[in-house]
Coordinates of N, CA and C and ligand atoms in Angstrom, one line a residue:
M1 N 90.7 99.2 126.1 CA 91.8 100.2 125.8 C 93.1 99.4 125.7
E2 N 93.4 98.4 126.6 CA 94.6 97.6 126.6 C 94.7 96.8 125.3
V3 N 93.5 96.3 124.9 CA 93.4 95.5 123.6 C 93.9 96.4 122.5
I4 N 93.4 97.7 122.5 CA 93.7 98.5 121.3 C 95.2 98.9 121.3
I5 N 95.8 99.1 122.5 CA 97.2 99.4 122.6 C 98.0 98.2 122.1
G6 N 97.6 97.0 122.5 CA 98.2 95.8 122.0 C 98.2 95.6 120.5
E7 N 97.0 95.9 120.0 CA 96.8 95.8 118.5 C 97.7 96.9 117.8
I8 N 97.8 98.1 118.3 CA 98.6 99.1 117.7 C 100.1 98.7 117.7
F9 N 100.5 98.1 118.8 CA 101.9 97.6 119.0 C 102.1 96.6 117.9
L10 N 101.2 95.6 117.8 CA 101.3 94.5 116.8 C 101.4 95.1 115.4
I11 N 100.6 96.1 115.0 CA 100.6 96.6 113.7 C 101.9 97.4 113.4
A12 N 102.4 98.1 114.5 CA 103.6 98.9 114.4 C 104.8 97.9 114.1
C13 N 104.8 96.8 114.8 CA 105.9 95.8 114.5 C 105.7 95.2 113.1
L14 N 104.5 94.8 112.8 CA 104.2 94.3 111.4 C 104.7 95.3 110.4
G15 N 104.4 96.6 110.6 CA 104.8 97.6 109.6 C 106.3 97.7 109.5
L16 N 107.0 97.6 110.6 CA 108.5 97.7 110.5 C 109.0 96.5 109.8
I17 N 108.5 95.3 110.0 CA 108.9 94.1 109.3 C 108.7 94.2 107.8
L18 N 107.4 94.6 107.5 CA 107.1 94.8 106.1 C 108.0 95.9 105.4
G19 N 108.3 96.9 106.2 CA 109.2 98.0 105.7 C 110.6 97.4 105.4
S20 N 111.1 96.5 106.3 CA 112.4 95.9 106.1 C 112.3 95.0 104.8
F21 N 111.2 94.3 104.6 CA 111.0 93.5 103.4 C 111.0 94.5 102.1
T22 N 110.4 95.7 102.3 CA 110.3 96.6 101.2 C 111.8 97.0 100.8
T23 N 112.6 97.3 101.8 CA 114.0 97.7 101.4 C 114.7 96.5 100.6
A24 N 114.4 95.3 101.0 CA 115.0 94.1 100.3 C 114.5 94.1 98.9
I25 N 113.2 94.3 98.7 CA 112.6 94.3 97.3 C 113.3 95.5 96.5
V26 N 113.4 96.7 97.1 CA 113.9 97.8 96.3 C 115.3 97.6 95.9
Y27 N 116.1 96.9 96.8 CA 117.5 96.6 96.5 C 117.6 95.5 95.4
R28 N 116.8 94.4 95.6 CA 117.0 93.2 94.8 C 116.3 93.3 93.4
V29 N 115.1 93.7 93.3 CA 114.3 93.6 92.0 C 115.1 94.3 90.9
P30 N 115.5 95.6 91.0 CA 116.2 96.2 89.9 C 117.5 95.5 89.5
R31 N 118.1 94.8 90.5 CA 119.4 94.1 90.2 C 119.1 92.6 89.8
D32 N 117.9 92.3 89.6 CA 117.5 90.9 89.1 C 117.9 89.9 90.1
I33 N 117.9 90.2 91.4 CA 118.2 89.2 92.5 C 116.8 88.7 93.0
S34 N 116.7 87.4 93.2 CA 115.4 86.9 93.7 C 115.1 87.5 95.1
W35 N 113.9 88.0 95.3 CA 113.5 88.6 96.5 C 112.8 87.7 97.5
G36 N 113.0 86.4 97.2 CA 112.4 85.3 98.0 C 113.0 85.2 99.4
M37 N 113.3 84.0 99.8 CA 113.7 83.8 101.2 C 115.2 84.0 101.5
K38 N 116.0 84.3 100.6 CA 117.4 84.4 100.8 C 117.7 85.4 101.9
R39 N 118.7 85.1 102.8 CA 119.1 86.0 103.9 C 119.8 87.2 103.3
S40 N 119.5 88.4 103.9 CA 120.2 89.6 103.5 C 121.7 89.6 103.9
S41 N 122.5 90.3 103.0 CA 123.9 90.4 103.4 C 124.3 91.9 103.2
C42 N 125.4 92.3 103.8 CA 125.9 93.7 103.7 C 126.3 93.9 102.3
P43 N 125.8 95.0 101.6 CA 126.2 95.2 100.2 C 127.7 95.5 100.1
S44 N 128.4 96.0 101.1 CA 129.8 96.3 100.9 C 130.8 95.2 101.4
C45 N 130.5 94.4 102.4 CA 131.4 93.4 102.8 C 130.9 92.0 102.6
N46 N 129.6 91.9 102.2 CA 129.0 90.6 101.8 C 128.7 89.7 103.0
S47 N 129.0 90.1 104.3 CA 128.7 89.2 105.4 C 127.2 89.0 105.5
V48 N 126.8 87.8 105.7 CA 125.4 87.5 105.9 C 124.9 88.1 107.2
L49 N 123.8 88.8 107.2 CA 123.4 89.5 108.4 C 122.7 88.5 109.4
G50 N 123.1 88.7 110.7 CA 122.6 87.8 111.7 C 121.3 88.3 112.2
T51 N 120.7 87.6 113.1 CA 119.4 88.0 113.7 C 119.4 89.4 114.3
A52 N 120.6 89.7 115.0 CA 120.7 91.0 115.7 C 120.7 92.1 114.7
D53 N 121.1 91.8 113.4 CA 121.2 92.9 112.4 C 119.9 93.1 111.7
L54 N 119.0 92.2 111.9 CA 117.7 92.2 111.1 C 116.5 92.7 111.8
V55 N 116.7 93.2 113.1 CA 115.5 93.8 113.7 C 115.3 95.2 113.1
P56 N 114.2 95.4 112.3 CA 114.1 96.6 111.6 C 114.2 97.8 112.5
F57 N 114.8 98.9 112.0 CA 114.9 100.2 112.6 C 115.8 100.1 113.8
F58 N 115.6 99.2 114.8 CA 116.3 99.2 116.0 C 117.8 98.8 115.8
S59 N 118.0 97.8 114.9 CA 119.4 97.4 114.6 C 120.2 98.6 114.0
W60 N 119.5 99.3 113.1 CA 120.2 100.5 112.5 C 120.6 101.5 113.6
C61 N 119.7 101.7 114.6 CA 120.0 102.7 115.6 C 121.1 102.2 116.6
L62 N 121.0 100.9 116.9 CA 122.0 100.3 117.8 C 123.4 100.3 117.2
N63 N 123.5 100.0 115.9 CA 124.8 100.0 115.3 C 125.1 101.4 114.7
K64 N 124.4 102.4 115.1 CA 124.6 103.8 114.7 C 124.8 103.9 113.2
G65 N 123.9 103.2 112.4 CA 123.9 103.3 111.0 C 125.1 102.7 110.3
K66 N 125.8 101.8 111.0 CA 127.0 101.2 110.3 C 126.9 99.7 110.3
C67 N 127.6 99.0 109.4 CA 127.6 97.6 109.4 C 128.5 97.1 110.5
R68 N 128.1 96.1 111.3 CA 128.9 95.6 112.4 C 130.2 95.0 112.0
H69 N 130.3 94.5 110.8 CA 131.5 93.8 110.4 C 132.5 94.8 109.7
C70 N 132.1 95.5 108.7 CA 133.0 96.4 108.0 C 132.9 97.8 108.3
K71 N 131.9 98.2 109.1 CA 131.7 99.6 109.5 C 131.3 100.5 108.3
A72 N 130.9 99.9 107.2 CA 130.4 100.7 106.1 C 129.1 101.4 106.6
T73 N 128.8 102.6 106.1 CA 127.6 103.3 106.5 C 126.4 102.6 105.8
I74 N 125.4 102.4 106.6 CA 124.1 101.9 106.0 C 123.2 103.1 105.9
P75 N 122.8 103.4 104.6 CA 122.1 104.7 104.4 C 120.9 104.8 105.2
L76 N 120.6 106.1 105.6 CA 119.4 106.5 106.3 C 118.1 106.0 105.6
F77 N 118.2 105.8 104.3 CA 117.1 105.3 103.5 C 116.4 104.1 104.1
Y78 N 117.2 103.1 104.7 CA 116.7 101.9 105.2 C 115.7 102.1 106.4
P79 N 116.2 102.8 107.5 CA 115.2 103.0 108.6 C 114.1 103.9 108.2
L80 N 114.3 104.9 107.3 CA 113.2 105.8 106.8 C 112.1 105.0 106.1
V81 N 112.5 104.0 105.2 CA 111.5 103.2 104.5 C 110.8 102.4 105.6
E82 N 111.5 101.8 106.5 CA 110.8 101.0 107.6 C 109.8 101.8 108.4
L83 N 110.2 103.0 108.7 CA 109.3 103.9 109.5 C 108.1 104.3 108.6
T84 N 108.3 104.6 107.3 CA 107.2 105.0 106.4 C 106.2 103.8 106.3
C85 N 106.7 102.6 106.2 CA 105.8 101.5 106.0 C 105.1 101.3 107.3
M86 N 105.7 101.5 108.5 CA 105.0 101.4 109.8 C 103.9 102.4 109.8
G87 N 104.2 103.7 109.4 CA 103.2 104.7 109.4 C 102.0 104.4 108.5
L88 N 102.3 103.8 107.3 CA 101.2 103.5 106.4 C 100.3 102.4 107.0
C89 N 101.0 101.4 107.6 CA 100.2 100.3 108.2 C 99.4 100.8 109.4
L90 N 99.9 101.8 110.1 CA 99.1 102.3 111.2 C 97.9 103.1 110.7
V91 N 98.1 103.9 109.6 CA 96.9 104.6 109.0 C 95.9 103.5 108.5
A92 N 96.4 102.5 107.9 CA 95.5 101.4 107.4 C 94.8 100.8 108.5
Y93 N 95.4 100.6 109.7 CA 94.8 100.0 110.8 C 93.7 100.9 111.3
S94 N 93.9 102.3 111.3 CA 92.9 103.2 111.8 C 91.6 103.1 111.0
V95 N 91.7 102.7 109.7 CA 90.4 102.5 108.9 C 90.0 101.1 108.8
Y96 N 90.9 100.2 108.7 CA 90.6 98.8 108.4 C 90.6 97.8 109.6
D97 N 91.1 98.3 110.7 CA 91.2 97.5 111.9 C 92.0 96.2 111.6
L98 N 91.7 95.1 112.3 CA 92.3 93.8 112.0 C 91.4 93.0 111.2
S99 N 90.6 93.6 110.3 CA 89.6 92.9 109.5 C 90.3 92.1 108.4
I100 N 89.6 91.2 107.8 CA 90.1 90.5 106.6 C 90.4 91.4 105.4
P101 N 89.5 92.4 105.1 CA 89.8 93.3 104.0 C 91.1 94.1 104.3
G102 N 91.3 94.3 105.6 CA 92.6 95.0 106.0 C 93.8 94.2 105.8
I103 N 93.7 92.9 105.9 CA 94.9 92.0 105.7 C 95.4 92.2 104.3
F104 N 94.5 92.3 103.3 CA 94.9 92.5 101.9 C 95.7 93.8 101.8
V105 N 95.2 94.8 102.5 CA 95.8 96.1 102.4 C 97.2 96.1 103.0
Y106 N 97.3 95.5 104.2 CA 98.7 95.4 104.8 C 99.6 94.7 103.9
A107 N 99.1 93.6 103.3 CA 100.0 92.7 102.4 C 100.4 93.5 101.2
A108 N 99.6 94.4 100.7 CA 99.9 95.2 99.5 C 101.0 96.3 99.8
M109 N 101.1 96.8 101.0 CA 101.9 97.9 101.3 C 103.3 97.8 100.9
P110 N 104.1 96.7 101.2 CA 105.5 96.7 100.8 C 105.7 96.8 99.3
F111 N 104.7 96.2 98.6 CA 104.9 96.2 97.1 C 104.6 97.5 96.5
L112 N 103.6 98.2 97.1 CA 103.2 99.6 96.6 C 104.4 100.5 96.9
L113 N 104.9 100.4 98.2 CA 106.0 101.3 98.6 C 107.3 101.0 97.7
A114 N 107.5 99.8 97.4 CA 108.7 99.4 96.6 C 108.5 99.9 95.2
L115 N 107.3 99.8 94.6 CA 107.0 100.3 93.3 C 107.3 101.8 93.2
F116 N 106.8 102.5 94.3 CA 107.0 104.0 94.4 C 108.5 104.3 94.3
L117 N 109.3 103.7 95.2 CA 110.7 104.0 95.3 C 111.5 103.6 94.0
I118 N 111.1 102.4 93.5 CA 111.9 101.9 92.3 C 111.6 102.8 91.1
D119 N 110.3 103.2 90.9 CA 109.9 104.1 89.8 C 110.6 105.5 89.9
F120 N 110.7 106.0 91.1 CA 111.4 107.2 91.3 C 112.9 107.1 90.9
K121 N 113.5 106.0 91.3 CA 115.0 105.9 91.0 C 115.3 105.4 89.6
H122 N 114.5 104.4 89.2 CA 114.9 103.7 87.9 C 113.9 104.0 86.8
M123 N 112.8 104.7 87.1 CA 111.7 104.9 86.1 C 111.2 103.7 85.5
I124 N 111.0 102.6 86.3 CA 110.3 101.4 85.8 C 109.3 101.0 86.9
L125 N 108.3 100.3 86.5 CA 107.4 99.7 87.4 C 107.5 98.2 87.1
P126 N 108.4 97.5 87.9 CA 108.7 96.1 87.5 C 107.4 95.2 87.5
N127 N 107.3 94.4 86.4 CA 106.2 93.5 86.2 C 105.9 92.6 87.4
Q128 N 107.0 92.0 88.0 CA 106.8 91.0 89.0 C 106.0 91.6 90.2
L129 N 106.3 92.9 90.5 CA 105.6 93.5 91.6 C 104.2 93.9 91.3
I130 N 103.9 94.3 90.1 CA 102.6 94.6 89.6 C 101.8 93.3 89.7
L131 N 102.4 92.2 89.2 CA 101.7 90.9 89.2 C 101.3 90.5 90.6
V132 N 102.2 90.7 91.6 CA 101.8 90.3 93.0 C 100.6 91.1 93.4
L133 N 100.6 92.4 93.1 CA 99.4 93.2 93.5 C 98.1 92.8 92.8
F134 N 98.3 92.4 91.5 CA 97.1 91.8 90.8 C 96.6 90.6 91.5
F135 N 97.5 89.7 91.9 CA 97.1 88.5 92.5 C 96.4 88.8 93.9
L136 N 97.0 89.7 94.7 CA 96.4 90.1 95.9 C 95.0 90.7 95.7
G137 N 94.9 91.5 94.7 CA 93.6 92.2 94.3 C 92.5 91.1 94.0
I138 N 92.9 90.1 93.2 CA 92.0 89.1 92.8 C 91.5 88.3 94.0
L139 N 92.5 87.9 94.9 CA 92.2 87.2 96.2 C 91.2 88.0 97.0
R140 N 91.4 89.3 97.0 CA 90.5 90.2 97.8 C 89.1 90.2 97.2
L141 N 89.0 90.2 95.9 CA 87.7 90.2 95.2 C 87.0 88.9 95.5
L142 N 87.8 87.8 95.5 CA 87.2 86.5 95.8 C 86.6 86.5 97.2
Y143 N 87.3 87.1 98.1 CA 86.8 87.2 99.5 C 85.5 88.0 99.5
F144 N 85.5 89.1 98.9 CA 84.3 90.0 98.8 C 83.1 89.2 98.2
W145 N 83.5 88.5 97.1 CA 82.5 87.7 96.4 C 81.8 86.7 97.4
G146 N 82.7 86.0 98.1 CA 82.2 85.0 99.1 C 81.4 85.6 100.2
A147 N 81.9 86.8 100.6 CA 81.3 87.4 101.8 C 80.0 88.2 101.4
D148 N 79.7 88.3 100.1 CA 78.6 89.1 99.7 C 78.4 90.4 100.3
G149 N 79.6 91.1 100.5 CA 79.5 92.4 101.2 C 79.9 93.5 100.3
F150 N 80.7 94.5 100.9 CA 81.2 95.6 100.2 C 80.1 96.5 99.7
F151 N 80.2 97.2 98.6 CA 79.2 98.2 98.2 C 78.0 97.6 97.5
Y152 N 78.0 96.3 97.2 CA 77.0 95.7 96.4 C 76.1 94.7 97.1
E153 N 75.0 94.4 96.4 CA 74.0 93.5 97.0 C 74.6 92.1 96.9
T154 N 75.0 91.7 95.7 CA 75.5 90.3 95.5 C 77.0 90.3 95.1
G155 N 77.6 89.2 95.4 CA 79.0 89.0 95.1 C 79.3 89.1 93.7
M156 N 78.4 88.7 92.8 CA 78.6 88.7 91.4 C 78.8 90.1 90.9
D157 N 77.9 91.0 91.4 CA 78.1 92.5 91.0 C 79.5 93.0 91.3
I158 N 80.0 92.5 92.4 CA 81.4 93.0 92.8 C 82.4 92.5 91.8
L159 N 82.3 91.2 91.4 CA 83.3 90.7 90.5 C 83.2 91.5 89.2
I160 N 81.9 91.7 88.7 CA 81.8 92.3 87.4 C 82.3 93.7 87.4
N161 N 81.9 94.5 88.5 CA 82.3 95.9 88.6 C 83.8 96.0 88.6
Y162 N 84.5 95.2 89.4 CA 85.9 95.4 89.6 C 86.8 94.9 88.5
V163 N 86.3 93.8 87.9 CA 87.1 93.2 86.7 C 86.9 94.2 85.5
L164 N 85.7 94.7 85.4 CA 85.4 95.6 84.3 C 86.2 96.9 84.5
A165 N 86.2 97.4 85.8 CA 87.0 98.6 86.1 C 88.4 98.4 85.7
S166 N 89.0 97.3 85.9 CA 90.4 97.0 85.6 C 90.6 97.3 84.1
F167 N 89.8 96.7 83.3 CA 89.9 96.9 81.8 C 89.7 98.4 81.4
V168 N 88.6 99.0 82.0 CA 88.3 100.4 81.7 C 89.4 101.3 82.1
F169 N 89.9 101.2 83.3 CA 91.0 102.0 83.8 C 92.2 101.9 82.8
A170 N 92.6 100.7 82.5 CA 93.8 100.4 81.6 C 93.6 101.0 80.2
L171 N 92.4 100.7 79.6 CA 92.1 101.2 78.3 C 92.1 102.7 78.2
L172 N 91.4 103.3 79.2 CA 91.3 104.8 79.2 C 92.7 105.4 79.3
S173 N 93.5 104.9 80.2 CA 94.8 105.5 80.4 C 95.7 105.3 79.2
W174 N 95.5 104.1 78.6 CA 96.3 103.9 77.3 C 95.9 104.9 76.2
G175 N 94.6 105.1 76.1 CA 94.1 106.1 75.1 C 94.6 107.5 75.4
I176 N 94.5 107.9 76.7 CA 94.9 109.3 77.0 C 96.5 109.4 76.8
G177 N 97.2 108.3 77.1 CA 98.6 108.3 76.9 C 99.0 108.4 75.5
A178 N 98.3 107.6 74.6 CA 98.6 107.6 73.2 C 98.3 109.0 72.6
L179 N 97.2 109.6 73.1 CA 96.8 110.9 72.5 C 97.8 112.0 72.9
T180 N 98.2 112.0 74.2 CA 99.1 113.1 74.7 C 100.5 112.8 74.0
S181 N 100.9 111.6 73.8 CA 102.2 111.3 73.2 C 102.2 111.9 71.8
K182 N 101.0 111.8 71.1 CA 100.9 112.3 69.7 C 101.0 113.8 69.7
L183 N 100.2 114.4 70.7 CA 100.2 115.9 70.8 C 101.6 116.5 71.2
L184 N 102.2 115.8 72.2 CA 103.5 116.4 72.7 C 104.7 115.8 71.9
K185 N 104.4 114.9 71.0 CA 105.4 114.2 70.1 C 106.5 113.6 71.0
K186 N 106.2 113.0 72.1 CA 107.1 112.2 72.9 C 106.3 111.3 73.8
E187 N 106.9 110.2 74.2 CA 106.2 109.2 75.0 C 105.8 109.9 76.4
S188 N 104.5 109.8 76.7 CA 104.1 110.5 78.0 C 103.7 109.5 79.0
L189 N 103.3 108.3 78.6 CA 102.8 107.3 79.6 C 103.4 106.0 79.3
G190 N 104.2 105.4 80.2 CA 104.8 104.1 79.9 C 103.8 103.0 80.0
F191 N 104.1 101.8 79.5 CA 103.2 100.7 79.6 C 103.1 100.2 81.0
G192 N 104.1 100.4 81.8 CA 104.0 100.1 83.3 C 102.9 100.9 83.9
D193 N 102.8 102.1 83.5 CA 101.8 103.0 84.1 C 100.4 102.5 83.7
V194 N 100.2 102.1 82.5 CA 98.9 101.5 82.0 C 98.5 100.3 82.8
K195 N 99.5 99.5 83.1 CA 99.2 98.3 83.9 C 98.8 98.7 85.3
F196 N 99.5 99.7 85.8 CA 99.1 100.2 87.2 C 97.7 100.7 87.2
F197 N 97.3 101.4 86.2 CA 95.9 101.9 86.1 C 94.9 100.7 86.2
G198 N 95.3 99.6 85.4 CA 94.4 98.4 85.5 C 94.3 97.8 86.9
L199 N 95.5 97.9 87.6 CA 95.6 97.4 88.9 C 94.7 98.3 89.9
A200 N 94.7 99.6 89.6 CA 93.9 100.5 90.5 C 92.4 100.2 90.3
G201 N 92.0 99.9 89.0 CA 90.6 99.6 88.7 C 90.2 98.3 89.5
L202 N 91.1 97.3 89.5 CA 90.8 96.1 90.1 C 90.5 96.2 91.6
W203 N 91.3 97.2 92.2 CA 91.2 97.4 93.7 C 90.1 98.4 94.1
L204 N 89.9 99.4 93.2 CA 89.1 100.5 93.6 C 87.7 100.5 93.0
G205 N 87.5 99.8 91.9 CA 86.1 99.7 91.3 C 85.8 100.9 90.4
L206 N 84.7 100.7 89.6 CA 84.4 101.7 88.6 C 84.1 103.1 89.1
E207 N 83.4 103.1 90.3 CA 83.0 104.4 90.9 C 84.2 105.3 91.1
A208 N 85.4 104.7 91.4 CA 86.5 105.5 91.7 C 87.2 106.1 90.5
L209 N 86.8 105.7 89.3 CA 87.5 106.1 88.1 C 87.6 107.6 87.9
P210 N 86.5 108.4 88.0 CA 86.7 109.9 87.7 C 87.7 110.5 88.7
L211 N 87.5 110.2 90.0 CA 88.4 110.8 91.0 C 89.8 110.4 90.9
F212 N 90.0 109.1 90.6 CA 91.4 108.6 90.4 C 92.1 109.3 89.3
M213 N 91.4 109.5 88.1 CA 91.9 110.2 87.0 C 92.3 111.6 87.3
I214 N 91.4 112.3 88.0 CA 91.6 113.7 88.3 C 92.7 113.9 89.3
Y215 N 92.7 113.2 90.4 CA 93.7 113.3 91.4 C 95.1 112.9 90.9
S216 N 95.2 111.8 90.2 CA 96.5 111.3 89.7 C 97.0 112.3 88.6
G217 N 96.1 112.8 87.8 CA 96.6 113.7 86.7 C 97.1 115.0 87.4
G218 N 96.4 115.5 88.4 CA 96.7 116.7 89.0 C 98.1 116.6 89.8
L219 N 98.2 115.5 90.5 CA 99.4 115.3 91.3 C 100.6 115.1 90.3
A220 N 100.4 114.4 89.2 CA 101.4 114.2 88.2 C 101.9 115.5 87.6
I221 N 101.0 116.4 87.4 CA 101.4 117.7 86.8 C 102.3 118.4 87.9
I222 N 101.9 118.4 89.1 CA 102.8 119.1 90.2 C 104.1 118.4 90.3
L223 N 104.1 117.0 90.2 CA 105.4 116.3 90.3 C 106.3 116.6 89.1
A224 N 105.7 116.7 87.9 CA 106.4 117.0 86.7 C 107.1 118.4 86.8
L225 N 106.4 119.3 87.4 CA 107.0 120.7 87.5 C 108.1 120.7 88.5
V226 N 107.9 120.0 89.7 CA 109.0 119.9 90.7 C 110.2 119.2 90.1
W227 N 109.9 118.1 89.3 CA 111.0 117.3 88.7 C 111.8 118.1 87.8
R228 N 111.1 118.9 86.9 CA 111.8 119.7 85.9 C 112.7 120.7 86.6
Y229 N 112.2 121.3 87.8 CA 112.9 122.3 88.5 C 114.2 121.7 89.1
I230 N 114.0 120.5 89.7 CA 115.2 119.9 90.5 C 116.1 119.2 89.5
K231 N 115.6 118.4 88.6 CA 116.4 117.5 87.8 C 116.7 118.2 86.4
D232 N 116.0 119.2 86.1 CA 116.1 119.8 84.8 C 115.9 118.8 83.6
S233 N 114.9 118.0 83.8 CA 114.6 117.0 82.8 C 113.1 116.9 82.5
D234 N 112.7 116.7 81.2 CA 111.3 116.6 80.9 C 110.7 115.3 81.1
V235 N 111.6 114.3 81.3 CA 111.1 112.9 81.5 C 111.0 112.7 83.0
F236 N 109.8 112.3 83.4 CA 109.6 112.1 84.8 C 108.8 110.9 85.1
P237 N 108.9 110.2 86.2 CA 108.2 109.0 86.5 C 106.7 109.3 86.9
F238 N 105.7 108.7 86.3 CA 104.3 109.0 86.5 C 103.8 108.1 87.7
G239 N 104.5 106.9 87.9 CA 104.1 105.9 88.9 C 103.9 106.5 90.3
P240 N 104.9 107.3 90.8 CA 104.7 107.7 92.2 C 103.4 108.5 92.4
A241 N 103.0 109.3 91.5 CA 101.7 110.1 91.6 C 100.5 109.1 91.7
L242 N 100.6 108.1 90.8 CA 99.5 107.1 90.7 C 99.4 106.3 92.1
I243 N 100.6 105.9 92.6 CA 100.6 105.1 93.8 C 100.1 105.9 95.0
V244 N 100.5 107.2 95.1 CA 100.1 108.0 96.2 C 98.6 108.1 96.2
V245 N 98.0 108.4 95.1 CA 96.5 108.6 95.0 C 95.8 107.2 95.2
F246 N 96.4 106.1 94.7 CA 95.9 104.8 94.9 C 95.8 104.5 96.4
I247 N 96.9 104.7 97.1 CA 96.9 104.4 98.6 C 95.9 105.2 99.3
I248 N 95.8 106.5 99.0 CA 94.9 107.4 99.7 C 93.4 106.9 99.5
M249 N 93.1 106.6 98.2 CA 91.8 106.1 97.9 C 91.4 104.8 98.5
L250 N 92.5 103.9 98.6 CA 92.3 102.6 99.2 C 92.0 102.8 100.7
F251 N 92.7 103.8 101.4 CA 92.4 104.1 102.8 C 91.0 104.6 102.9
S252 N 90.6 105.5 102.0 CA 89.3 106.2 102.2 C 88.2 105.1 102.0
Q253 N 88.4 104.1 101.1 CA 87.4 103.1 100.9 C 87.2 102.3 102.2
G254 N 88.3 102.2 103.0 CA 88.2 101.4 104.2 C 87.1 101.8 105.1
V255 N 86.9 103.2 105.1 CA 85.9 103.7 106.0 C 84.5 103.2 105.6
V256 N 84.3 102.9 104.3 CA 83.0 102.4 103.9 C 82.9 100.9 104.1
V257 N 84.1 100.2 103.9 CA 84.0 98.7 103.9 C 83.7 98.2 105.3
I258 N 84.4 98.8 106.3 CA 84.2 98.3 107.7 C 82.9 98.8 108.3
Ligands
ZN1 ZN1 129.6 95.1 105.9

């Protein structure tokens, strides 16, 4: 029991740290700032944040949502993203435990959450974030290949299934996008979305294709209706629907993997 409480505490801390990293990506990538190792600074007074300002969530609470130097308000967005990432990591822990397949899922969370938020705000799925997720997905496949596990008898079957799935997902979504664009006479699916479909294939495999298409299509229709109602615009980001379905299916796969 104590071991489990210790593990949950560890994952909660990890989730908050990854959440803090997520906010840095969401701020930096659309502004073309490197999201590498550079220390964060306050966007309004530019003072470099010290260690006491960088404890996710708790720093925000202690400073009552204000910068310690210039007293500028730090949006509630920051602690909310950190808590969301913590929640996602805890759900991932409930299915993946502290297993090696789980580590790839934890590592993917900040990039998925950042893609979700950036697409909502800027309607783009930045290439560099998609590339990181492709890279993590390939590493995960190599692990499964070596471990000869997962759904298949041999590691080679895993490689073929998932790499093939990546191409099939991308081609099919590109085809559907091109067809609906022609029918509706406007662009319906961006190229970033097609790349994300390829990514989903690489992580989820061929078996997941029908459900992924049905769920993401259904959720996208709901989102489009809500978007039209709130923003009064016909153009809406498709990425968030894809990402939500992807995360849910990734979690449900964990039940089988472990
Ligand atoms: Zn400041």
